[in-house]
Amino acid sequence: MPIVVDIDVMLARRKMSVGELAERVGITPANLAVLKNGRAKAVRFTTLAALCEALDCQPGDLLRWESGESNAG
């Protein structure tokens, strides 16, 4: 998927555990892991806002787009 989730980068910068972030955001550690590992199909804006508040960052610090071009030509 061309959308890359960089939650692990922000967790390292903030010296915060997945469990602590999940508690602050109000989601289960399992659901946070799905998002963190890029397996989520969607994210609610309320969850994204809570992540940004807990990590003191902007949405662009957590999500980025990478070209998914294939060379099947």
mmCIF file of C-alpha atoms in Angstrom:
data_model
loop_
_atom_site.group_PDB
_atom_site.id
_atom_site.type_symbol
_atom_site.label_atom_id
_atom_site.label_comp_id
_atom_site.label_asym_id
_atom_site.label_seq_id
_atom_site.Cartn_x
_atom_site.Cartn_y
_atom_site.Cartn_z
ATOM 1 C CA MET A 1 0.000 0.000 0.000
ATOM 2 C CA PRO A 2 1.409 3.417 -0.869
ATOM 3 C CA ILE A 3 0.458 4.940 2.525
ATOM 4 C CA VAL A 4 3.185 4.293 5.105
ATOM 5 C CA VAL A 5 2.492 4.630 8.833
ATOM 6 C CA ASP A 6 5.394 5.970 10.909
ATOM 7 C CA ILE A 7 3.948 5.566 14.400
ATOM 8 C CA ASP A 8 6.977 3.526 15.453
ATOM 9 C CA VAL A 9 9.264 6.437 14.541
ATOM 10 C CA MET A 10 7.268 8.843 16.703
ATOM 11 C CA LEU A 11 7.095 6.322 19.550
ATOM 12 C CA ALA A 12 10.890 6.081 19.527
ATOM 13 C CA ARG A 13 11.290 9.868 19.424
ATOM 14 C CA ARG A 14 8.913 10.255 22.376
ATOM 15 C CA LYS A 15 10.376 7.264 24.248
ATOM 16 C CA MET A 16 6.861 5.868 24.614
ATOM 17 C CA SER A 17 5.666 2.256 24.532
ATOM 18 C CA VAL A 18 2.875 0.925 22.350
ATOM 19 C CA GLY A 19 0.889 0.112 25.487
ATOM 20 C CA GLU A 20 1.230 3.628 26.860
ATOM 21 C CA LEU A 21 0.190 5.187 23.549
ATOM 22 C CA ALA A 22 -2.791 2.827 23.215
ATOM 23 C CA GLU A 23 -3.932 3.781 26.713
ATOM 24 C CA ARG A 24 -3.593 7.513 26.014
ATOM 25 C CA VAL A 25 -5.460 7.219 22.701
ATOM 26 C CA GLY A 26 -8.152 4.886 24.016
ATOM 27 C CA ILE A 27 -7.633 1.938 21.665
ATOM 28 C CA THR A 28 -6.390 -1.575 22.299
ATOM 29 C CA PRO A 29 -2.696 -2.354 21.847
ATOM 30 C CA ALA A 30 -3.746 -4.936 19.229
ATOM 31 C CA ASN A 31 -5.588 -2.311 17.167
ATOM 32 C CA LEU A 32 -2.671 0.084 17.509
ATOM 33 C CA ALA A 33 -0.343 -2.683 16.275
ATOM 34 C CA VAL A 34 -2.547 -3.208 13.203
ATOM 35 C CA LEU A 35 -2.289 0.498 12.427
ATOM 36 C CA LYS A 36 1.418 0.704 13.272
ATOM 37 C CA ASN A 37 2.288 -2.250 11.048
ATOM 38 C CA GLY A 38 0.423 -0.832 8.053
ATOM 39 C CA ARG A 39 -2.280 -3.514 8.006
ATOM 40 C CA ALA A 40 -5.174 -1.110 8.671
ATOM 41 C CA LYS A 41 -7.489 -0.308 5.774
ATOM 42 C CA ALA A 42 -8.670 2.965 7.330
ATOM 43 C CA VAL A 43 -8.163 5.255 10.297
ATOM 44 C CA ARG A 44 -10.788 7.492 11.867
ATOM 45 C CA PHE A 45 -9.953 11.172 12.062
ATOM 46 C CA THR A 46 -10.781 11.074 15.773
ATOM 47 C CA THR A 47 -8.159 8.336 16.243
ATOM 48 C CA LEU A 48 -5.631 10.249 14.137
ATOM 49 C CA ALA A 49 -6.301 13.392 16.179
ATOM 50 C CA ALA A 50 -5.862 11.463 19.438
ATOM 51 C CA LEU A 51 -2.580 9.988 18.168
ATOM 52 C CA CYS A 52 -1.339 13.455 17.230
ATOM 53 C CA GLU A 53 -2.305 14.843 20.621
ATOM 54 C CA ALA A 54 -0.663 11.981 22.532
ATOM 55 C CA LEU A 55 2.515 12.152 20.443
ATOM 56 C CA ASP A 56 2.535 15.959 20.121
ATOM 57 C CA CYS A 57 2.876 15.791 16.353
ATOM 58 C CA GLN A 58 1.101 16.516 13.069
ATOM 59 C CA PRO A 59 -0.737 13.926 10.897
ATOM 60 C CA GLY A 60 2.075 14.175 8.351
ATOM 61 C CA ASP A 61 4.507 12.967 11.009
ATOM 62 C CA LEU A 62 2.525 9.722 11.225
ATOM 63 C CA LEU A 63 1.413 9.149 7.621
ATOM 64 C CA ARG A 64 3.257 9.501 4.341
ATOM 65 C CA TRP A 65 2.646 8.484 0.764
ATOM 66 C CA GLU A 66 5.122 6.414 -1.239
ATOM 67 C CA SER A 67 4.755 5.830 -4.939
ATOM 68 C CA GLY A 68 3.398 2.383 -5.675
ATOM 69 C CA GLU A 69 4.428 2.379 -9.328
ATOM 70 C CA SER A 70 5.053 -1.013 -10.844
ATOM 71 C CA ASN A 71 7.364 -1.725 -13.724
ATOM 72 C CA ALA A 72 4.995 -4.091 -15.521
ATOM 73 C CA GLY A 73 5.364 -2.569 -18.885
#
